[in-house]
XYZ file of C-alpha atoms in Angstrom:
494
model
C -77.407 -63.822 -49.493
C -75.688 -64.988 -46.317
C -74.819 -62.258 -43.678
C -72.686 -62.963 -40.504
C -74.532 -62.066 -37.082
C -71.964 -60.300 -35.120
C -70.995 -59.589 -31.329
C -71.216 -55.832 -31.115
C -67.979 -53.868 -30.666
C -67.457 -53.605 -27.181
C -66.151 -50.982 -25.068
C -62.676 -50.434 -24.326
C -62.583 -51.987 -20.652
C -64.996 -54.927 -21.926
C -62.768 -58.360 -22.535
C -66.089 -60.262 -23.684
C -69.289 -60.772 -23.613
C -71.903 -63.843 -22.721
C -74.702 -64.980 -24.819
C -77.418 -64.440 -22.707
C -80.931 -65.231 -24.526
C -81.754 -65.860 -28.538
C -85.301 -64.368 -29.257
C -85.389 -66.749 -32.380
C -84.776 -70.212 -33.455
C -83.005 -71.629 -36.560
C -85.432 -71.313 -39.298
C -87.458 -68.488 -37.848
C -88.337 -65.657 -40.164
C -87.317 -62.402 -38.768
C -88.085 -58.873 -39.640
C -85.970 -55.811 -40.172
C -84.855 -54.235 -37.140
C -86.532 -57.699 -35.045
C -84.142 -58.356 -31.494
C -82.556 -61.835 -32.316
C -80.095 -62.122 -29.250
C -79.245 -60.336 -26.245
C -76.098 -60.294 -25.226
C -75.134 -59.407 -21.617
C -71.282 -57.611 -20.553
C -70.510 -56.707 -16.904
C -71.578 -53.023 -17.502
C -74.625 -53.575 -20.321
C -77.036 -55.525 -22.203
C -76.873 -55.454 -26.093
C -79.387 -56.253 -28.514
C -78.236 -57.533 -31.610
C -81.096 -56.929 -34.313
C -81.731 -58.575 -37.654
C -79.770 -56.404 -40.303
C -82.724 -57.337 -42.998
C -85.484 -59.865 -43.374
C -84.820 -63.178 -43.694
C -84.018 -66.592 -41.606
C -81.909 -67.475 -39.198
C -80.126 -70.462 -40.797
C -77.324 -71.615 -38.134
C -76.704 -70.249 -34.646
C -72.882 -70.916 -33.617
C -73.000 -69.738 -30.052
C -75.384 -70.898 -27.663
C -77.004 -69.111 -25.060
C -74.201 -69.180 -22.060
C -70.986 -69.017 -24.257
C -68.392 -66.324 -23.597
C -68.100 -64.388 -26.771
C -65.397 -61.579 -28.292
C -65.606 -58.070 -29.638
C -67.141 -58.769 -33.607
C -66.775 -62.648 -32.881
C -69.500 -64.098 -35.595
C -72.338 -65.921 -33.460
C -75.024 -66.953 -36.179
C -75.653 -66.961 -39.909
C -78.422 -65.238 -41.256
C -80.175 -65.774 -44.841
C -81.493 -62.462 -46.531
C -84.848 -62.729 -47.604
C -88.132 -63.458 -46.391
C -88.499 -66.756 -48.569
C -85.191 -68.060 -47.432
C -85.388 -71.402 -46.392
C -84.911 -72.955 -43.155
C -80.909 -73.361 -42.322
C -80.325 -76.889 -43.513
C -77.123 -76.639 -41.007
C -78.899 -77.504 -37.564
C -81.038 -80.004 -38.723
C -80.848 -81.985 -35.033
C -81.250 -78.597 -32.944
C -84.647 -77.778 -35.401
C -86.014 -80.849 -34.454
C -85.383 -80.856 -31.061
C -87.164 -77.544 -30.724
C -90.064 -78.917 -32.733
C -90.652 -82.112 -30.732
C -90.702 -79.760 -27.699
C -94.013 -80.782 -25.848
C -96.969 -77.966 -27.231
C -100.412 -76.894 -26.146
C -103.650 -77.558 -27.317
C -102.745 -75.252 -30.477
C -99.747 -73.112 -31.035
C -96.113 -72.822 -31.112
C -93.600 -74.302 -29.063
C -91.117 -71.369 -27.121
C -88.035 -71.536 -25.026
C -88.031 -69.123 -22.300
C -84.270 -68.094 -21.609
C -81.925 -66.625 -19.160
C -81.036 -62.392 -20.797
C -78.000 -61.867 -22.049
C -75.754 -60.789 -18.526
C -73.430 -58.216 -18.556
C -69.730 -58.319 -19.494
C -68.593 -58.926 -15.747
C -71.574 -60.596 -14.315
C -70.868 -64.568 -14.950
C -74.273 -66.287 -13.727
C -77.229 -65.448 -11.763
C -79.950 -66.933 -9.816
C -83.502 -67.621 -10.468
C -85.351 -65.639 -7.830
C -89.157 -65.673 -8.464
C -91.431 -67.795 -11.111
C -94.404 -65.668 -11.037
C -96.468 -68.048 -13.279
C -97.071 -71.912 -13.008
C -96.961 -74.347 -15.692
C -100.381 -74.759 -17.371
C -101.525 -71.010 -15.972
C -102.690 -68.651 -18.638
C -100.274 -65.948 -20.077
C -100.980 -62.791 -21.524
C -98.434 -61.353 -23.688
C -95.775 -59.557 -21.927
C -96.675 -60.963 -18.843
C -93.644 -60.929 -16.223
C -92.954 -64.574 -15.644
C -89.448 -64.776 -13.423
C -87.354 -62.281 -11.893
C -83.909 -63.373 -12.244
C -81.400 -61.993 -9.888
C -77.812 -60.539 -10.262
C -75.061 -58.982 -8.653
C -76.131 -55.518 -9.815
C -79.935 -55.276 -11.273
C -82.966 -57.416 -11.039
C -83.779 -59.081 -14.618
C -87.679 -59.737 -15.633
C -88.614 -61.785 -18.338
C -92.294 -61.487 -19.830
C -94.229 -63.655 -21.527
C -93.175 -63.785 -25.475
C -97.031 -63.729 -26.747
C -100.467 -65.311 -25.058
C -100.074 -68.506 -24.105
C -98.835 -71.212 -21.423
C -95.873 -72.379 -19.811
C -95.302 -76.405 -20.647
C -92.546 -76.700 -18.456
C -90.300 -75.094 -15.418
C -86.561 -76.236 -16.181
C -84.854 -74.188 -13.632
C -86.523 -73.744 -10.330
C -86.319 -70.893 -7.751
C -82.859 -70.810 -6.341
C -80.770 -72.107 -9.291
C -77.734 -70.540 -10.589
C -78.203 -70.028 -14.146
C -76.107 -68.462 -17.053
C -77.107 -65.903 -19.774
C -79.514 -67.432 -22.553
C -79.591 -70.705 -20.724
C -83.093 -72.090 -21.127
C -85.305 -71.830 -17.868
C -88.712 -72.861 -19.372
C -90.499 -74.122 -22.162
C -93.653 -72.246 -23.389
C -96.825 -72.882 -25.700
C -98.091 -69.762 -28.149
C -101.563 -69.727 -28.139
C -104.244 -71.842 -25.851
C -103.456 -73.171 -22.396
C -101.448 -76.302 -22.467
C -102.049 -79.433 -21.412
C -101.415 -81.449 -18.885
C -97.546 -80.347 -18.348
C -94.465 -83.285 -17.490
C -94.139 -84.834 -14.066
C -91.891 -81.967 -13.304
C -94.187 -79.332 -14.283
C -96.835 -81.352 -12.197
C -94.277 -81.106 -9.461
C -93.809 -77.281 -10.103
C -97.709 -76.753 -9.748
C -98.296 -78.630 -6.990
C -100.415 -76.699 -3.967
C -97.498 -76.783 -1.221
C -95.691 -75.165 -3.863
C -98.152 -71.961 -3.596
C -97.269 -71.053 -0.424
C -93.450 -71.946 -0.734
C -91.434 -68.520 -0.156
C -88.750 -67.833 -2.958
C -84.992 -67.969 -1.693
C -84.968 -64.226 -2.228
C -88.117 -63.720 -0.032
C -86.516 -65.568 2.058
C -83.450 -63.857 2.567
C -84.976 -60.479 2.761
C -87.520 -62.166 5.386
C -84.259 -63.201 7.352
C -82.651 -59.828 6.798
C -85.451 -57.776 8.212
C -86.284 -59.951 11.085
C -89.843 -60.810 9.465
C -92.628 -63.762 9.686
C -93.802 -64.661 6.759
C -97.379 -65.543 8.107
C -97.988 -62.234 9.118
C -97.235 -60.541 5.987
C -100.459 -61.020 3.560
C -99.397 -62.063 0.383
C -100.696 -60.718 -3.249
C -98.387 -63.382 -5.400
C -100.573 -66.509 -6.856
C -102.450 -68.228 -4.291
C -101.793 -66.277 -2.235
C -97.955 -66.639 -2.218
C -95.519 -63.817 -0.270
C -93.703 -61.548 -2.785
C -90.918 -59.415 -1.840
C -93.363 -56.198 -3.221
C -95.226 -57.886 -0.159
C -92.201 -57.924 2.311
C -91.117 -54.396 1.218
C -94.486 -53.214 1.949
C -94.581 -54.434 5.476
C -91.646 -52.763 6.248
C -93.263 -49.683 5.284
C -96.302 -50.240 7.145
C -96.026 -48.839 11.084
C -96.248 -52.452 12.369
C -94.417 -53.943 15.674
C -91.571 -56.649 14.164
C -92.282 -60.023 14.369
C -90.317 -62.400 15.269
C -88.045 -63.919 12.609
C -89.455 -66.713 10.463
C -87.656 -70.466 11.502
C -87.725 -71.062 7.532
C -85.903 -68.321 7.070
C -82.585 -69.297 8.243
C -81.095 -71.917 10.204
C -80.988 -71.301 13.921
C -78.159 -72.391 16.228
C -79.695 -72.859 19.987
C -77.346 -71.346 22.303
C -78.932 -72.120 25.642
C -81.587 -69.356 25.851
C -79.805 -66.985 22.960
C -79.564 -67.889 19.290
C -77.604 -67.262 16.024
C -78.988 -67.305 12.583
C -76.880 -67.616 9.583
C -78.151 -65.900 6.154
C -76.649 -66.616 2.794
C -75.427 -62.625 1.105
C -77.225 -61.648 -1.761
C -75.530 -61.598 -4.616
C -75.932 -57.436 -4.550
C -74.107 -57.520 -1.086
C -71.263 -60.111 -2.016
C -70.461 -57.264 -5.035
C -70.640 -54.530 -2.481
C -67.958 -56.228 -0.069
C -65.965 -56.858 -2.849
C -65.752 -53.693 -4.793
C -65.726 -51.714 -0.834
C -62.252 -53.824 -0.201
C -60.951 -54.169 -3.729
C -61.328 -49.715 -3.150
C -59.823 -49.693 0.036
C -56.526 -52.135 -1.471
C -56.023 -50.427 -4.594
C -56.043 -46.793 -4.053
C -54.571 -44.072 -2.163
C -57.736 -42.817 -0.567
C -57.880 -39.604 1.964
C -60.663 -37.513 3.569
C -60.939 -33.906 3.634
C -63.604 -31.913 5.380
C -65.137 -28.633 5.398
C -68.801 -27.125 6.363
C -71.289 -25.265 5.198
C -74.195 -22.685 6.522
C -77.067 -24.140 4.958
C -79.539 -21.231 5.947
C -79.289 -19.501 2.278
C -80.454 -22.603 0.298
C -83.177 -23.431 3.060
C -84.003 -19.687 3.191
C -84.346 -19.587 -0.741
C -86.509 -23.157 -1.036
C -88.484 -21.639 1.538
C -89.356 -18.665 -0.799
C -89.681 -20.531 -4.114
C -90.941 -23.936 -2.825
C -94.289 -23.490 -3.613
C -94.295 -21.687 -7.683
C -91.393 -24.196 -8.028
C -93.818 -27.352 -7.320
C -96.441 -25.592 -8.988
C -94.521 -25.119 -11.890
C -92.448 -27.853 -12.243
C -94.576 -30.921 -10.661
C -91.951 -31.677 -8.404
C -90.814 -30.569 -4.933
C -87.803 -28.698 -4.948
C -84.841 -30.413 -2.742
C -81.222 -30.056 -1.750
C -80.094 -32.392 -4.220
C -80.522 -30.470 -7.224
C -78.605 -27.733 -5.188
C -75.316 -30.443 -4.526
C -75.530 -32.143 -7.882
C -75.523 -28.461 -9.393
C -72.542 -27.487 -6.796
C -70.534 -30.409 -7.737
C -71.076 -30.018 -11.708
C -69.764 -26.576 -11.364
C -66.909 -27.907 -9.508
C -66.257 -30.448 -11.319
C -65.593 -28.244 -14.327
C -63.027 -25.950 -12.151
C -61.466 -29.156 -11.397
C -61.102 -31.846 -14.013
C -58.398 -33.851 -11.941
C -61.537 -34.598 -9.809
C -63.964 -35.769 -12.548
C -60.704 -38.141 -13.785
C -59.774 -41.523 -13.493
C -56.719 -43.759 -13.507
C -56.403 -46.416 -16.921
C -53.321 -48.596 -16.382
C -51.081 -46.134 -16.205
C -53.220 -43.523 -17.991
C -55.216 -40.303 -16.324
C -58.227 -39.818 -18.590
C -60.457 -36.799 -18.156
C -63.981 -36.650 -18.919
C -65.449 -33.860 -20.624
C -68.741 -34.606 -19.663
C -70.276 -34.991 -16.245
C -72.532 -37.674 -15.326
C -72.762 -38.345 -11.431
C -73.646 -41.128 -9.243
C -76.126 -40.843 -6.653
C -76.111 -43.370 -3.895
C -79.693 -44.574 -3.231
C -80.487 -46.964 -0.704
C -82.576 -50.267 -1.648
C -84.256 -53.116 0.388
C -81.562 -55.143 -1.871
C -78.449 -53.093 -0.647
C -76.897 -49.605 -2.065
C -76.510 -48.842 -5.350
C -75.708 -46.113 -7.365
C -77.320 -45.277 -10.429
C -76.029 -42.403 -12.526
C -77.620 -38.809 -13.012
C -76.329 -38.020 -16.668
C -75.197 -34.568 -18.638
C -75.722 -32.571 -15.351
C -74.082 -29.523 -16.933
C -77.108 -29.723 -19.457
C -80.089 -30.597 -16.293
C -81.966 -27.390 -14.805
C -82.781 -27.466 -11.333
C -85.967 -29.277 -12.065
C -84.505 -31.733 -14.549
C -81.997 -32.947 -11.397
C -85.320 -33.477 -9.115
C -86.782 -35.360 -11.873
C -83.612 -37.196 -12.908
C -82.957 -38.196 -8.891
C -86.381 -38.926 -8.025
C -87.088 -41.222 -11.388
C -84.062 -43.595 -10.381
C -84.689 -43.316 -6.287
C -88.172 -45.317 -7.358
C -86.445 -47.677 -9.854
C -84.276 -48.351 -6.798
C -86.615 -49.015 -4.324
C -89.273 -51.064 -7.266
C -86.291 -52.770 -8.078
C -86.535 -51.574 -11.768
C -82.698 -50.269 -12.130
C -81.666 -51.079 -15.837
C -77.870 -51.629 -16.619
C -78.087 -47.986 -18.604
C -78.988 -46.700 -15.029
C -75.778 -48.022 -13.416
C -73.496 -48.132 -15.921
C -70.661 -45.133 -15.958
C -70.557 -42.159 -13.608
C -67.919 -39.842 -13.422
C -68.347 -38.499 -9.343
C -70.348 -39.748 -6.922
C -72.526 -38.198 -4.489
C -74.086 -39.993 -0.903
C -75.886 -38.426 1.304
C -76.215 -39.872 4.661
C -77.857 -37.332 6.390
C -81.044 -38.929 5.493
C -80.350 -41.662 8.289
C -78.871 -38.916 10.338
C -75.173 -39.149 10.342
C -73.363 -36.380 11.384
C -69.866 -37.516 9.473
C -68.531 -39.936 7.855
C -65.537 -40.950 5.354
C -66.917 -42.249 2.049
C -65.180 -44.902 0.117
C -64.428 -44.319 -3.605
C -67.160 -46.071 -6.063
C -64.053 -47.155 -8.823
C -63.119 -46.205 -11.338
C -63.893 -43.440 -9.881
C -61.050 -40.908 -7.899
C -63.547 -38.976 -5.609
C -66.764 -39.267 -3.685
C -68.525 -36.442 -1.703
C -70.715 -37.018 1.698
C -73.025 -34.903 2.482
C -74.604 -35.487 6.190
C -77.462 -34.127 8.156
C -78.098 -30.273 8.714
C -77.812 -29.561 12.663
C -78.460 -26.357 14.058
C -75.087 -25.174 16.122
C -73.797 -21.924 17.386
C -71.058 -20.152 15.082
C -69.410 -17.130 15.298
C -70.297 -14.636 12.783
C -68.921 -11.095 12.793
C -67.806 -11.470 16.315
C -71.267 -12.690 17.541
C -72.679 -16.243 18.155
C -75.465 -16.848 15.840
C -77.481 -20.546 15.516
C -76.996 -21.666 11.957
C -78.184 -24.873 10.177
C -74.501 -26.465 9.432
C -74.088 -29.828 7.417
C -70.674 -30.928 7.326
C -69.034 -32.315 3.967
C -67.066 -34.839 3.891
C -64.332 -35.453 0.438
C -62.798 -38.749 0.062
C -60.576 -38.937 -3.577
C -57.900 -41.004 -4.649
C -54.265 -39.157 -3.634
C -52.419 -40.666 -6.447
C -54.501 -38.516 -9.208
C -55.615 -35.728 -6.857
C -52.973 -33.333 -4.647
C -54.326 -31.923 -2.025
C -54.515 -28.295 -3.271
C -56.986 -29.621 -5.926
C -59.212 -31.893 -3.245
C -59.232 -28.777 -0.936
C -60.647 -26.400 -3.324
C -62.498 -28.221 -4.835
C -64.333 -28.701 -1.484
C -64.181 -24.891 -0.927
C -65.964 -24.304 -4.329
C -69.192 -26.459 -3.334
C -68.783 -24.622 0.063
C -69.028 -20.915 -1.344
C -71.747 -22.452 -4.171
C -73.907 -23.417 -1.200
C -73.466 -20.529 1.187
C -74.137 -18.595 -1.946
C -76.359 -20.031 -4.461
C -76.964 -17.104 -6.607
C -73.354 -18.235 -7.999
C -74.665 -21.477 -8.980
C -76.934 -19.195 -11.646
C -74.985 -16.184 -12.427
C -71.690 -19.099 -13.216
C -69.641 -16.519 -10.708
């Protein structure tokens, strides 16, 4: 029987989808449940998975094609005996005469499928080189985007035959990159393969290296490189920065440099994580009605009460216990006294959310992102840590998934790690509100008619005027305030 491979229904603010990568090849036997296609929206990836076993026996959309809601992208033939799809004769033999080891299968390596809103991407790092051994799952490329850092691994053990999309280029989803052999080491690979292995090539930096090199200031040849042959990875760059080093001088490869007598300008290409930044920062700043309210806060109960608990907590728990937990728990509670503030504007729709998942700015070497703490109503103190701590090291490894970015109801930044005293956050849309939290400073305050020396943080609420009146921003700034000063009411729900 012939089923109809479908695009997935998408969500509601999702026009379409691209085809990013097929997994499998007309004629390939599939099983139940196997990922044939991965198809990439501006939000999410979705795998489409075969509905029985059987054979793939046409595939209408190729891998880059913009694709609908329940649009039908491949025909499928139930069974495991089915035969090969007599309907792409040309494309199966194309794929067979692809060049192939010393034994073993023939593979394209392609671009994911890319989320609804991201339109390309660029190839950042081959980690293999043609002819190299593979072992199965191996990462071969990281391919960049405006959000999230793709890997693809190796398919099975094997070889790649061929590099068809170098370091730099822009590619689209499921476009093919490189072609790899299942099984033994290939042989000798094409001219451009050749090319692709050659030894200059070793100690060529990656464009994203490169820009991170020129970001930072750095020289490659003092950074020690752990890529193949000895090549500079940005795992290598980001640990340099760590490292309490003096800062070089900035590499020449690293960007042009304009001589201006005895002073000198470099120009550096933005990343493709900075030119969404700019974008969505102005596109906030144009489109809503955006205000700042402030308050403060005595921060000596919390400190006084981690001070007490710190240790059985970590002892406990496994994890240190932080202020985070204590704002993420503040705003959750707030959130619920407030529901214009965990709202949003659709058209000319308000819709509220009757759940709370919040976004927690975390800064990367790539730029700052916000990945999303989910179902904090349900999340114990401990859970929050966890939660916060689990996608602050995706962050900074680079390992964000689109589930890690995509929704968020509120968002929460906290720039009293770098040591701002205030600030006035811009909205992350959709959403209507953002908090700022900034660094605790002892000062001296006035408390029952006496000057006392507090630690005071100041809080900073910016929120979108046209859903939220200023009673509502106001005390729903108060309500974190008194959770904070008091945060016995964050347990007793008082």
């Amino acid at each position: 029987m012939t089923i109809e491979i479908k695009v997935p229904v998408l969500p509601e603010s999702v026009a379409d989808a691209s085809i990013a990568t097929w997994h499998v090849k007309v004629g390939d036997k599939v099983s139940r449940d196997q990922n044939l296609v991965d198809i990439e929206t501006d939000k999410v990836v979705l795998e489409v998975v075969a509905p029985a076993d059987g054979v793939i026996s046409e595939i209408l959309q190729a891998e880059g094609e913009t694709v609908l809601g329940e649009q039908t992208i491949a025909n499928f033939e139930e069974g495991a005996g089915a035969s090969a799809g007599a309907a792409a004769p040309a494309q199966a033999s194309e794929q067979t005469s692809q060049p192939s080891g010393n034994k073993g299968e023939s593979v394209e390596i392609k671009v994911p499928v890319l989320p609804e809103s991201v339109a390309d991407a660029t190839i950042a790092t081959w980690h293999v080189k043609p002819g190299e051994a593979i072992s199965r799952d191996q990462n071969l490329v990281d391919i960049e985007t405006d959000k999230v850092v793709l890997e693809v691994v190796a398919p099975a053990d094997g070889s790649l035959s061929e590099i068809l999309a170098p370091e730099g280029e822009t590619v689209t989803g499921e476009q093919v990159i490189a072609n790899f052999v299942a099984g033994s080491v290939a042989s000798a690979a094409p001219a451009t393969a050749a090319t692709e292995a050659s030894s200059d090539e070793n100690d060529a930096l990656s464009p994203s290296v490169r820009r991170l090199l020129a970001e930072k200031g750095l020289d490659a040849s003092n950074i020690k490189g752990t890529g193949k042959g000895g090549r500079v990875t940005k795992e290598d760059v980001e640990k340099s920065l760590q490292a309490p080093a003096s800062k070089p001088a900035a590499s020449s490869e690293a960007a042009p440099v304009v001589a201006l007598g005895n002073r000198t300008e470099k120009r550096v290409p933005m990343t493709r994580l900075r030119k969404t930044i700019a974008t969505r920062l102005l596109e906030a700043k144009n489109s809503t009605a955006m205000l700042t309210t402030f308050n403060e806060v005595n921060m000596k109960p919390i400190m006084d009460l981690r001070k007490q608990y710190q240790e059985s907590f970590e002892k406990r728990h496994g994890i240190r216990l932080g202020f985070m937990s204590f704002y993420v728990k503040a705003v959750t509670e707030a959130l619920k006294r407030f529901p214009e503030v965990n709202a949003s504007i659709d058209g000319d729709d308000i819709c509220y959310h009757n759940y709370f998942d919040i976004s927690i700015a975390v800064s990367t070497p790539r730029g700052l992102v916000t990945p999303v703490l989910k179902d904090t109503d349900a999340l114990g103190m401990a859970g929050i840590e966890g939660g916060i701590r689990e996608l602050a090291l995706k962050g900074r490894d680079g390992k964000l998934s689109m589930a890690d970015m995509q929704g968020g109801n509120f968002t929460i930044t906290n720039g009293g790690v770098f040591g701002s005293l205030m600030s006035t956050p811009i909205l992350n849309l959709p959403q209507s509100a953002i908090l700022g939290m900034h660094k605790i400073q002892d000062r001296p305050m006035a408390v029952n008619g006496k000057v006392e020396i507090l630690p005071m943080m100041y809080l900073a609420l910016s929120y979108d005027h046209r859903i939220i009146d200023g009673k509502e921003s106001v005390g729903f700034l108060v309500t974190i305030k008194e959770m904070l000063e008091d945060p016995t009411r964050l347990l007793l729900d008082v």
